[in-house]
Coordinates of C-alpha atoms (C1' of nucleotides) and ligand atoms in Angstrom, one line a residue:
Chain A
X1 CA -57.1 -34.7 55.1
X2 CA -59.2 -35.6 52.2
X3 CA -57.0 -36.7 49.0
X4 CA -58.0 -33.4 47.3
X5 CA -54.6 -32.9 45.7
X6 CA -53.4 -30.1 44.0
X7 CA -52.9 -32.0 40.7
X8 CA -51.3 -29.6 38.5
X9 CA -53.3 -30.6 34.8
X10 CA -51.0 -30.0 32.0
X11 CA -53.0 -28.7 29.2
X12 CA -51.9 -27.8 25.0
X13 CA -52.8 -24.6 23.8
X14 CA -55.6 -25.8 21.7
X15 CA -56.9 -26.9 25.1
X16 CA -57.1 -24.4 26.8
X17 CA -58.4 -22.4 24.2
X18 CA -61.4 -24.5 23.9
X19 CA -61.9 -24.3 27.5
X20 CA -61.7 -20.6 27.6
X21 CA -64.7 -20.5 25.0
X22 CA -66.4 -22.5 26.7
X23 CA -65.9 -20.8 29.9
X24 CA -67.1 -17.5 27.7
X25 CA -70.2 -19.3 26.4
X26 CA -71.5 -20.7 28.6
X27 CA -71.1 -18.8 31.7
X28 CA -73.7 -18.9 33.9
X29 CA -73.0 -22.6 33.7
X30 CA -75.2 -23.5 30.6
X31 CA -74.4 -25.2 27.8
X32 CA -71.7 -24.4 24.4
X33 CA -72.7 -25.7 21.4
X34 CA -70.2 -27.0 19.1
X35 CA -70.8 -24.6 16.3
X36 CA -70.7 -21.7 18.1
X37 CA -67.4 -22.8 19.6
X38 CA -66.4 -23.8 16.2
X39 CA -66.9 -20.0 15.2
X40 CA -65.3 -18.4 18.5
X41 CA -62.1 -20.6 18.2
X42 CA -61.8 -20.4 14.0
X43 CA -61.9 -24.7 13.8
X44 CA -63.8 -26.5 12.1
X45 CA -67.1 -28.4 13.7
X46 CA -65.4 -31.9 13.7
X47 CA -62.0 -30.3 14.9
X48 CA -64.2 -29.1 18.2
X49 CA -65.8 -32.2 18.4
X50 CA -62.6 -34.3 18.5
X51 CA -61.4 -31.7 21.0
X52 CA -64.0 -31.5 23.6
X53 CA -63.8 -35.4 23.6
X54 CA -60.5 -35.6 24.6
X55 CA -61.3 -32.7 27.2
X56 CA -64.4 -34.8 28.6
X57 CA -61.7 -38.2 28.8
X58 CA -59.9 -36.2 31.3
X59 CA -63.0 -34.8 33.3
X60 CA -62.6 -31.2 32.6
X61 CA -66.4 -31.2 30.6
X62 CA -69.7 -33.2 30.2
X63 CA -70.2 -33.8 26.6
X64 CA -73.5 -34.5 26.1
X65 CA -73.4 -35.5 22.3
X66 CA -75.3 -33.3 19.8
X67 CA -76.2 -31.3 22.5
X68 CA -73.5 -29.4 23.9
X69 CA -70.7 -29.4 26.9
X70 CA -70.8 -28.1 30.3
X71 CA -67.9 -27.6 32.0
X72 CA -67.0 -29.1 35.4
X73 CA -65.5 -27.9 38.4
X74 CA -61.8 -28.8 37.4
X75 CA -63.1 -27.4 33.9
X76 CA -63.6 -24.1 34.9
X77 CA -60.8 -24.2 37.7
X78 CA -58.9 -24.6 34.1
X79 CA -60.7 -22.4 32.4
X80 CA -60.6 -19.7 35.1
X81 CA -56.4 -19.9 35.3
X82 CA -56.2 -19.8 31.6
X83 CA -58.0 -16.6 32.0
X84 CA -55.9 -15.0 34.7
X85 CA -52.8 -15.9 33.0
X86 CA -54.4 -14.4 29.2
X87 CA -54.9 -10.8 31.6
X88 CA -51.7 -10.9 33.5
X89 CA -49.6 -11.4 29.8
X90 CA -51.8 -8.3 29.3
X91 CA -51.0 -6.6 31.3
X92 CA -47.6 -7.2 31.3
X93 CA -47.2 -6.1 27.4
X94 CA -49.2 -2.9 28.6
X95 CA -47.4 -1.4 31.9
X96 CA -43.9 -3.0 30.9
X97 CA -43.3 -2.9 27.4
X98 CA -45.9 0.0 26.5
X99 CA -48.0 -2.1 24.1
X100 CA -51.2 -0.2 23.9
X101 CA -54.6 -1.7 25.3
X102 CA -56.1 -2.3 22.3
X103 CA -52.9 -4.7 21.0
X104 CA -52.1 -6.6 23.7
X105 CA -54.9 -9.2 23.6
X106 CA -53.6 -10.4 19.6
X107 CA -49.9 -10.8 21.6
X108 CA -50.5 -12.0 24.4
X109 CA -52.7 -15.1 23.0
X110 CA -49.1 -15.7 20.7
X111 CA -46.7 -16.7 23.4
X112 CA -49.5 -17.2 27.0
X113 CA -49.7 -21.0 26.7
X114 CA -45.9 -21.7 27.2
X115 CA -45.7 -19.2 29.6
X116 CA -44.8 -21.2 32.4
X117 CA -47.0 -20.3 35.4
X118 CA -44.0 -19.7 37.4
X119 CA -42.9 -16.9 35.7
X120 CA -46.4 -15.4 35.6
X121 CA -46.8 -15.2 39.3
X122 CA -43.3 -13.0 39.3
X123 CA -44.9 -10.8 36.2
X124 CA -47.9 -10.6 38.5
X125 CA -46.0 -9.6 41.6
X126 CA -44.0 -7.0 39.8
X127 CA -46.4 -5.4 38.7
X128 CA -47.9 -4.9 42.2
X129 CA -50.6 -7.8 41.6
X130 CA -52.9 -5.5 39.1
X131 CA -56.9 -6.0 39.9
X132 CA -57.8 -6.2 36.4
X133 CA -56.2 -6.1 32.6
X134 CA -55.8 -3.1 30.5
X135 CA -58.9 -3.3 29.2
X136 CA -60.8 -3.6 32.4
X137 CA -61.7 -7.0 33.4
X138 CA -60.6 -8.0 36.8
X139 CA -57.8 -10.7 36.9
X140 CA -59.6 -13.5 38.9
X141 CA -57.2 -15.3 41.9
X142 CA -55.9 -18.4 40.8
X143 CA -57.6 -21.6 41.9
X144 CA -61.1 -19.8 42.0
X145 CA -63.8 -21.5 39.3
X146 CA -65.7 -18.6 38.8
X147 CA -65.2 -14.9 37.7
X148 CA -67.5 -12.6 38.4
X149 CA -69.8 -10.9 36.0
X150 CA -70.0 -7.4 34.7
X151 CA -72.6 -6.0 33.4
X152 CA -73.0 -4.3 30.0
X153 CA -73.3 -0.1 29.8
X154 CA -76.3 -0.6 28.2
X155 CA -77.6 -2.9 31.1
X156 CA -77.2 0.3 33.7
X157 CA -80.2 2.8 34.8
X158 CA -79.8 6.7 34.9
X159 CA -78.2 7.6 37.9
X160 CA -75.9 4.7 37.9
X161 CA -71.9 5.3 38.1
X162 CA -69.7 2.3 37.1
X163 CA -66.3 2.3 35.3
X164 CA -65.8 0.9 31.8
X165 CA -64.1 -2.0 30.1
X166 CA -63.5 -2.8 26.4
X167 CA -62.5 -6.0 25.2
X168 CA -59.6 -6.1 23.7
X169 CA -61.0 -7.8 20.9
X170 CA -62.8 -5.4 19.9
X171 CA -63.3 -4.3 15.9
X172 CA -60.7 -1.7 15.9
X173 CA -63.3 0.6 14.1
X174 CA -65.2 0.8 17.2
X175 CA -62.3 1.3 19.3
X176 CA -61.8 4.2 17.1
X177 CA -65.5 5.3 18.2
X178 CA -64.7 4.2 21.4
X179 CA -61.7 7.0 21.9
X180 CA -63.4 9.6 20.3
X181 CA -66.2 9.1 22.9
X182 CA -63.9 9.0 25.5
X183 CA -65.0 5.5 26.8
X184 CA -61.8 3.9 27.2
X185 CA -60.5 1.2 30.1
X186 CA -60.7 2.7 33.9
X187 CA -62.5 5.4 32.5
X188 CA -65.9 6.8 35.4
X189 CA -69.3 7.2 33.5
X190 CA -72.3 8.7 34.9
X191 CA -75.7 7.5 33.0
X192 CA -77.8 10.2 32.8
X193 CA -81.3 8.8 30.2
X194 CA -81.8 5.7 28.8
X195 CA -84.3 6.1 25.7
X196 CA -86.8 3.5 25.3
X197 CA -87.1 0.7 23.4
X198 CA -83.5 0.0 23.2
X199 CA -82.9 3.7 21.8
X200 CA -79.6 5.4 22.9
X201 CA -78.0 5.8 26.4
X202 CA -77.0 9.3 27.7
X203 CA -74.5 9.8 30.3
X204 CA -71.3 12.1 31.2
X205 CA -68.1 10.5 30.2
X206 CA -64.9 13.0 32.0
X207 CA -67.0 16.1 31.9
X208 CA -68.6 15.6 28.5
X209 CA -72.4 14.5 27.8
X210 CA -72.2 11.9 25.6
X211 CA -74.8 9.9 23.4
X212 CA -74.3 5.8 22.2
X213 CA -76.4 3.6 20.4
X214 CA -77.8 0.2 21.9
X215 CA -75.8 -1.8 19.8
X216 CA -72.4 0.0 20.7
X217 CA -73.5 0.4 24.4
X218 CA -74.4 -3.4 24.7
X219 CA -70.2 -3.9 23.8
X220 CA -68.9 -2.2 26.0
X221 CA -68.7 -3.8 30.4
X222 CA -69.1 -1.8 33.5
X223 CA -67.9 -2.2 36.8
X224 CA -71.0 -0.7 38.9
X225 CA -69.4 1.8 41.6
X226 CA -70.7 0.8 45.4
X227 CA -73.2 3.9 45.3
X228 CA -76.2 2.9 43.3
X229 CA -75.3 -0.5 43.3
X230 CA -79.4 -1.1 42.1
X231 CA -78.3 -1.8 38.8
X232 CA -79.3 -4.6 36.8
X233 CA -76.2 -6.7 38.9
X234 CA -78.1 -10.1 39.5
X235 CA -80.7 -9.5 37.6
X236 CA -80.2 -8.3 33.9
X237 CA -79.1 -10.4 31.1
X238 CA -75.3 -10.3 30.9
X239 CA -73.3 -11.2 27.3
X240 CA -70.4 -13.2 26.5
X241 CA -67.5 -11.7 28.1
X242 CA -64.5 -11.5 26.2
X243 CA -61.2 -9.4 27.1
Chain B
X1 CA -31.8 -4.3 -6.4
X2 CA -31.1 -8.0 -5.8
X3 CA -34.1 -10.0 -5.1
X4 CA -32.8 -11.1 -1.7
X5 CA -36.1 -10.3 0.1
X6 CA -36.3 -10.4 3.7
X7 CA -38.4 -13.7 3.8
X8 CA -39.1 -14.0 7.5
X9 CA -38.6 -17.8 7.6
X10 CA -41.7 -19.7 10.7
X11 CA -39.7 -22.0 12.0
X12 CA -41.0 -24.5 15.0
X13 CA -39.8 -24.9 18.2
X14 CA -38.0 -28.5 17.2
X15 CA -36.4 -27.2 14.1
X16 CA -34.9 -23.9 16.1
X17 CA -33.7 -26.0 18.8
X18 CA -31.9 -27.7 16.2
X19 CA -30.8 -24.8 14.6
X20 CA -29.5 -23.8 17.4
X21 CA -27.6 -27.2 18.6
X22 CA -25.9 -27.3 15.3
X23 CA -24.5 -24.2 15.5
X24 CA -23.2 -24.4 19.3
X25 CA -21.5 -27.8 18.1
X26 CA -20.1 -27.0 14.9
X27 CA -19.3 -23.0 15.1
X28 CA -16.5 -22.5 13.0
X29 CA -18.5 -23.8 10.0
X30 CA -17.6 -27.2 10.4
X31 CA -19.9 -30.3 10.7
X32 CA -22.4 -31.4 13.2
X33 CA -22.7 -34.7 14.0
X34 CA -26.4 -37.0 14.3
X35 CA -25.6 -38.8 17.9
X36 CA -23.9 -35.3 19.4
X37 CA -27.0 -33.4 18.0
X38 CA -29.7 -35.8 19.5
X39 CA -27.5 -35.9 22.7
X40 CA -27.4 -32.1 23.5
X41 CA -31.2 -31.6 22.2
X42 CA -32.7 -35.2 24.1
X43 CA -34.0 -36.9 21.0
X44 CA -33.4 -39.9 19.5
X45 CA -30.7 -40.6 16.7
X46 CA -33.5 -41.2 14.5
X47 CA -35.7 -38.4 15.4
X48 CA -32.7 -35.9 14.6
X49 CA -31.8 -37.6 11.2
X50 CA -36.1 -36.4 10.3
X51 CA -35.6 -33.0 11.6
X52 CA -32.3 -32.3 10.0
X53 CA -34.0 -33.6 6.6
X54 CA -37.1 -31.3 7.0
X55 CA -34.9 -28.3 7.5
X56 CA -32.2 -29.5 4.6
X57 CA -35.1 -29.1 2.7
X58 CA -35.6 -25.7 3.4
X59 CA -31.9 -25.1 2.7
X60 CA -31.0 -24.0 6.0
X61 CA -28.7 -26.7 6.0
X62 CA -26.7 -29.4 4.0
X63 CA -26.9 -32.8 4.7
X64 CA -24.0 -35.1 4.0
X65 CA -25.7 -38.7 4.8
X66 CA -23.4 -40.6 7.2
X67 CA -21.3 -37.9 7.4
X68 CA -23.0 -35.0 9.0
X69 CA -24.8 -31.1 8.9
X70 CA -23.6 -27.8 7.9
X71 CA -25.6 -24.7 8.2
X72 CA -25.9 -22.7 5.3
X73 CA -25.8 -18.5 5.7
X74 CA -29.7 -18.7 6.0
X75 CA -29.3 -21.2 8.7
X76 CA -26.5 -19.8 10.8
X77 CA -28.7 -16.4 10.3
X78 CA -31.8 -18.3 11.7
X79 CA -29.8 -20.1 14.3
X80 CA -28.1 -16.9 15.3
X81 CA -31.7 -15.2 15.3
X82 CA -32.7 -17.8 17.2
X83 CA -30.0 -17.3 20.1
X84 CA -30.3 -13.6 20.0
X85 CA -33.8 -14.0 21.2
X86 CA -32.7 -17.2 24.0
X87 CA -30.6 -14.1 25.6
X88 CA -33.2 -11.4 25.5
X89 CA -35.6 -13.7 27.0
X90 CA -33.2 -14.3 29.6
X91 CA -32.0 -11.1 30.3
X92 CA -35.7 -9.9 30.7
X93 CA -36.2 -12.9 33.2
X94 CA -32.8 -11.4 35.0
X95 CA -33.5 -7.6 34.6
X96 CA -37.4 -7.2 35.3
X97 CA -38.6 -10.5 36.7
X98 CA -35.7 -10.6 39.1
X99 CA -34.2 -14.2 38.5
X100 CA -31.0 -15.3 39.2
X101 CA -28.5 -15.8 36.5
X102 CA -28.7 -19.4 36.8
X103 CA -32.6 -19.9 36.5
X104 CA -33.2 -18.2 33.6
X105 CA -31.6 -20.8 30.9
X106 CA -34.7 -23.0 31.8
X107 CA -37.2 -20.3 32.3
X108 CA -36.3 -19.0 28.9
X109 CA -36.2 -21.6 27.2
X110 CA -39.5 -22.4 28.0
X111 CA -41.5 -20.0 26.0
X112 CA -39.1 -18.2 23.8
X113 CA -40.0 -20.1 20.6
X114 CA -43.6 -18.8 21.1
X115 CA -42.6 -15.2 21.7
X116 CA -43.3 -12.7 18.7
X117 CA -40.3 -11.1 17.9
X118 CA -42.4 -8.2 17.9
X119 CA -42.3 -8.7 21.5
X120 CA -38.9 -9.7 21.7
X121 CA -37.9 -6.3 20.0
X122 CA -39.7 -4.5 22.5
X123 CA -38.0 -6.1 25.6
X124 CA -35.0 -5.2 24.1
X125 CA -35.3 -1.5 23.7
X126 CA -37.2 -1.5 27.4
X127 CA -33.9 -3.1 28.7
X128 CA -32.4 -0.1 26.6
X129 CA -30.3 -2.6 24.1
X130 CA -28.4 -5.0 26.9
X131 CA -25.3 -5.7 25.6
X132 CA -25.0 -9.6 27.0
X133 CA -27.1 -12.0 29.0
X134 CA -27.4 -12.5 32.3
X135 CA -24.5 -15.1 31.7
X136 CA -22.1 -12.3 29.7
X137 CA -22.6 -13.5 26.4
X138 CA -22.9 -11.3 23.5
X139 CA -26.5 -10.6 22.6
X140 CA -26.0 -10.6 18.3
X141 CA -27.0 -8.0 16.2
X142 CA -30.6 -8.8 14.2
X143 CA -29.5 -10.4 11.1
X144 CA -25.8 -11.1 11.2
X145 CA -24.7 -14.7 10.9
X146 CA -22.1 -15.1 13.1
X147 CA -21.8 -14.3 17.0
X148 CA -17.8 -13.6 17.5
X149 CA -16.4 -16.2 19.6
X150 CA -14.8 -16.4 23.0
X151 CA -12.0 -18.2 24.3
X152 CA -12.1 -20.0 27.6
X153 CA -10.6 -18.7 30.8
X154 CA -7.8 -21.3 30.4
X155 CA -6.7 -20.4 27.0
X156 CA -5.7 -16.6 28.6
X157 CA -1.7 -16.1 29.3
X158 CA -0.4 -14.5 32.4
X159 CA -0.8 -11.1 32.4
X160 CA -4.0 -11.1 30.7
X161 CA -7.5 -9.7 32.0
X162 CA -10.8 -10.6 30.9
X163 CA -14.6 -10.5 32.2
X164 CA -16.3 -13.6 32.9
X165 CA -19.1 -15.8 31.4
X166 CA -21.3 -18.8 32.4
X167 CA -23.0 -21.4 30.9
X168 CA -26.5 -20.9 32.1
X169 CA -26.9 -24.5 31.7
X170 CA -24.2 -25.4 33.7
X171 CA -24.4 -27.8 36.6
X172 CA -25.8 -26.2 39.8
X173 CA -22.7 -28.2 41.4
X174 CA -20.3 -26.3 39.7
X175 CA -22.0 -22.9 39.9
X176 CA -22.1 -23.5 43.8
X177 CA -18.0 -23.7 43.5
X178 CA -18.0 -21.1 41.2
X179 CA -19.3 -18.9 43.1
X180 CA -17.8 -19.4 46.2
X181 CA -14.8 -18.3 44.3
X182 CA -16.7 -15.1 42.7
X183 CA -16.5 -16.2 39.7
X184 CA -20.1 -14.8 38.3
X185 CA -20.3 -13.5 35.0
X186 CA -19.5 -10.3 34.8
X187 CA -16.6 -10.2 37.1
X188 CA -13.5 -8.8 36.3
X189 CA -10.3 -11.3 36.7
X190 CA -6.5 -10.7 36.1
X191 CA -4.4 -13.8 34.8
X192 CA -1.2 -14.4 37.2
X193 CA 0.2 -18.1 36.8
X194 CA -0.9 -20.7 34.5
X195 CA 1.1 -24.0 35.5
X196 CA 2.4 -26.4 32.7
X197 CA 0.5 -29.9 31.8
X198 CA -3.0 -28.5 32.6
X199 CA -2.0 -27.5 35.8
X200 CA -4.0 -24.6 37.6
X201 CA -4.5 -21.7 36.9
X202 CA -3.5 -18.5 39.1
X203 CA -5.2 -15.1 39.3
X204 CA -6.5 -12.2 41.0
X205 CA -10.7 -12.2 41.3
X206 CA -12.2 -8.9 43.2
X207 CA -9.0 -8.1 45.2
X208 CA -8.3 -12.0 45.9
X209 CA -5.8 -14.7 44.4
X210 CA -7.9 -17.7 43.0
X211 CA -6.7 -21.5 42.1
X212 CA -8.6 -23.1 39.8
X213 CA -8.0 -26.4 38.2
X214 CA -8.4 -26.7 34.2
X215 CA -11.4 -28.6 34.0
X216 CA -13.3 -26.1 36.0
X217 CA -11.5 -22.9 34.0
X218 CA -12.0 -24.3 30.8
X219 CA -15.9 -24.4 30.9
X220 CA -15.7 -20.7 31.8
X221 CA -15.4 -18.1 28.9
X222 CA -14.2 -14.7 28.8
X223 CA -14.2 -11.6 26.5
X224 CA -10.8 -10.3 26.9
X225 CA -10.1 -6.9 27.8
X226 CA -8.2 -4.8 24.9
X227 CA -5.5 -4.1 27.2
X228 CA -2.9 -7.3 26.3
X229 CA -5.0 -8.5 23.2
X230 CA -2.5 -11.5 22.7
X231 CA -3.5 -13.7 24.4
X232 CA -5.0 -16.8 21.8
X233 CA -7.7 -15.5 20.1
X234 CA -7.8 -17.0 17.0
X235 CA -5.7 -19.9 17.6
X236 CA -6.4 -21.0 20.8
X237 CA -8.7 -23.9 20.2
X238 CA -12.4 -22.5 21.2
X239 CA -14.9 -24.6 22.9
X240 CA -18.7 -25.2 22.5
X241 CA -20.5 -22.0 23.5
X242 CA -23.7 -22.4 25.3
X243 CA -25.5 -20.0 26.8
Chain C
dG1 C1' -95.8 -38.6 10.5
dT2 C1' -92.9 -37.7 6.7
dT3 C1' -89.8 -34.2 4.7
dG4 C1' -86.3 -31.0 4.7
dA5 C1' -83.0 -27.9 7.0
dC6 C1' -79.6 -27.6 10.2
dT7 C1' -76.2 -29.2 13.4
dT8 C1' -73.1 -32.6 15.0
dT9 C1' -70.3 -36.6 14.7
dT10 C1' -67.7 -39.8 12.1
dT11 C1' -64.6 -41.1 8.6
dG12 C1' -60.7 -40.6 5.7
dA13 C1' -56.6 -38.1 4.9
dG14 C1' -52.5 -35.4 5.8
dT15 C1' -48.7 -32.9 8.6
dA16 C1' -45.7 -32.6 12.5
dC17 C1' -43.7 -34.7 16.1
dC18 C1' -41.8 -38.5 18.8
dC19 C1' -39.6 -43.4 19.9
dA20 C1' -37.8 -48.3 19.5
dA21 C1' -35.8 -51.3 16.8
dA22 C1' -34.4 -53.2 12.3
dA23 C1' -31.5 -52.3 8.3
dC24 C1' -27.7 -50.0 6.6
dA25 C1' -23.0 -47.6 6.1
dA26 C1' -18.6 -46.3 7.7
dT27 C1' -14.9 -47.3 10.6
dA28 C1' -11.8 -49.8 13.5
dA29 C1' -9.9 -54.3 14.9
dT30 C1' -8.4 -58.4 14.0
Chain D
dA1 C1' -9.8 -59.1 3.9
dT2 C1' -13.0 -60.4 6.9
dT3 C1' -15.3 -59.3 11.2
dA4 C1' -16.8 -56.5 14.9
dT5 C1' -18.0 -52.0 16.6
dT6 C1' -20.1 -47.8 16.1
dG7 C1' -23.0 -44.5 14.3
dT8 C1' -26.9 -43.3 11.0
dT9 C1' -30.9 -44.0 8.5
dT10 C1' -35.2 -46.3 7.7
dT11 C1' -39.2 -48.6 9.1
dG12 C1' -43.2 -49.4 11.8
dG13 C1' -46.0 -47.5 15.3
dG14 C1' -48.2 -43.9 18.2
dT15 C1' -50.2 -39.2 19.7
dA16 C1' -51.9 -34.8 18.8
dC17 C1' -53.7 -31.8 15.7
dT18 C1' -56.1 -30.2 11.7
dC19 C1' -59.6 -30.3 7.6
dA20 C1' -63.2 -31.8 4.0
dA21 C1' -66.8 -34.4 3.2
dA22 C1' -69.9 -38.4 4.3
dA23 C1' -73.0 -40.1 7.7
dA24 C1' -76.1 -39.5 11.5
dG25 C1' -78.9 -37.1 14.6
dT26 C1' -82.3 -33.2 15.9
dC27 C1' -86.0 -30.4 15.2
dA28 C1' -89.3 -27.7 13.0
dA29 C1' -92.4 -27.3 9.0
dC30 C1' -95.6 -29.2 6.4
Ligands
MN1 MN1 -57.8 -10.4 25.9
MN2 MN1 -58.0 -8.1 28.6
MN3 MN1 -29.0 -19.8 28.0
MN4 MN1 -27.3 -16.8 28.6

DNA sequence: GTTGACTTTTTGAGTACCCAAAACAATAAT
DNA sequence: ATTATTGTTTTGGGTACTCAAAAAGTCAAC
């Protein structure tokens, strides 16, 4: 009864890319600088600028100038689809053409944008509506504005269980690391010490004990299994979120 | 030897769809014309006349002013590239995405320009090498600069038997008749009558006897079986070849 | 509180793309 | 041969997108 209508906003790829930054940025629903967006999205300062203008014009961000944008509901409505649609391309290159994890984020970004959302829905359904993308990160439902957060390894107490995710944009020296250690998408860790003063994190990986640095272990999401499910979830400092 | 490196030419959407409207409407090699080029592609005269410049400039064509286009072997090889990946797109919509034969013109042509052909490979060989689209039109070879040609269902003599192909883009009217009289691309039919003055046109279609008048059987193409392989191949005058 | 470092926005410039309408060329009709 | 018709190109105008560099704003240090 109210004139909510479900106005389908037709967005360019530089668009939506912005507004996935921004989403990334600024999660909790703080602010994105321009620079920093700038840096994520590979434009120059005055390119993002021009951009996020044209973005607020149409009520998808506040632009509050020299200080930053915040995106608004319809913003992250955007944001959030953009996202679901970047996973389900994902996973589509993974389970149906046999791309491996770690290449199809670079493909996918090529061709998602004029993708139209028709066909993703049918890539989604036959692939038996996947929970998340190959590298771990839940595909969110469409027309939600949030997705929830994951925490980091690093962010997990002994005695926590969670499964792992990598984004897929992820230096490909540490995905290197990364398989070595085991610690690839879907994979089950146990945390077993957590050495102070942000020394390294102990934990079983598939029957192995296994030992990662701060840095590495701050890189790499968890999906916290129901048992324990103490850890650090509201709580703790969570980082960008790529994937 | 030869310094004929395999430069892998970027072309943009625009200039593809061009590529590709010149050589649907002048196959044989001859010319294309300004007005029927921004007719099939929806752009103005003028519009066309820019595009055509930009790519004569890339000598992928020649441009007679006033006169008209010809492709030149790089263009026809980039047009014919360009086509090749038009029917792998649609054949993937058709083989794992479940569309009918008739939606997948659109679908595909809606994000096939963005597609690496990476990507584009890959569907291939995980539709283990399809030989035709969806519609039953050849899927070319990587590289070659000519797609054989083939004649319309009128142009066959009595006697001889071909399989069928349709115009994805071909109006949703005539695809209702069409199908009625099981006429869908793939399907099998033997010649039996042809009457004189573009009469209609006899024959046998899955165990039935079909009438069909010459409009209708002339925008229908067929690859002819080798059986009687008389009947006006390279004489009978060939139409424009969508697909 | 003025200076200086840093960030952001604005300005100026260029490409690609599109259209409508004026100018032009080729052709057909008188 | 002139005139009219038709088709093509050019011109003028607009949006979106990008950058480099100038101008303006913010903020912290002195
Ligand atoms: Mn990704
Ligand atoms: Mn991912
Ligand atoms: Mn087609
Ligand atoms: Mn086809």
């Amino acid at each position: 009864m109210g004139d909510l209508k479900k106005i389908h906003i037709s967005l360019t790829k530089p668009d939506r890319e912005m507004l996935k930054a921004i989403y990334r940025l600024s999660k909790g629903g703080g602010f994105a600088h321009t620079g920093a967006l700038a840096d994520a999205i590979g434009l120059s300062p005055g390119t993002v600028t021009t951009t996020i203008k044209r973005l607020a014009e149409r009520d998808l961000l506040e632009h509050q100038p020299y200080r930053g944008v915040e995106l608004t509901t319809a913003g992250r409505r955007a944001a959030v689809s953009a996202i679901r649609r970047h996973r389900i391309v994902e996973r589509f290159l993974s389970d149906m053409l046999g791309y491996a994890w770690n290449e199809a984020d670079r493909l996918a970004g090529a061709f998602e944008h004029e993708l139209p959302q028709e066909v993703e829905e049918r890539m989604f359904v036959a692939m038996d509506r996947p929970a998340t993308c190959p590298h771990g990160f839940p595909i969110p439902d469409p027309d939600v504005s949030h997705i929830p957060e994951m925490p980091t390894l690093y962010a997990l107490e002994p005695g926590a269980e969670a499964v792992v995710a990598v984004p897929g944009s992820t230096d490909p020296e540490v995905v290197k690391f990364l398989d070595a250690m085991g610690l690839r998408p879907g994979v089950r860790v146990l945390i077993k010490e957590k050495h102070p003063f942000d020394g390294p994190l102990v934990m079983r990986v598939a029957g192995q004990d296994r030992t990662i640095g701060e840095k590495v272990a701050s890189q790499i999401f968890v999906r916290v299994l129901s048992d324990s499910d103490d850890g650090s979830n509201g709580s703790g400092k969570l980082k960008e979120q790529p994937a």
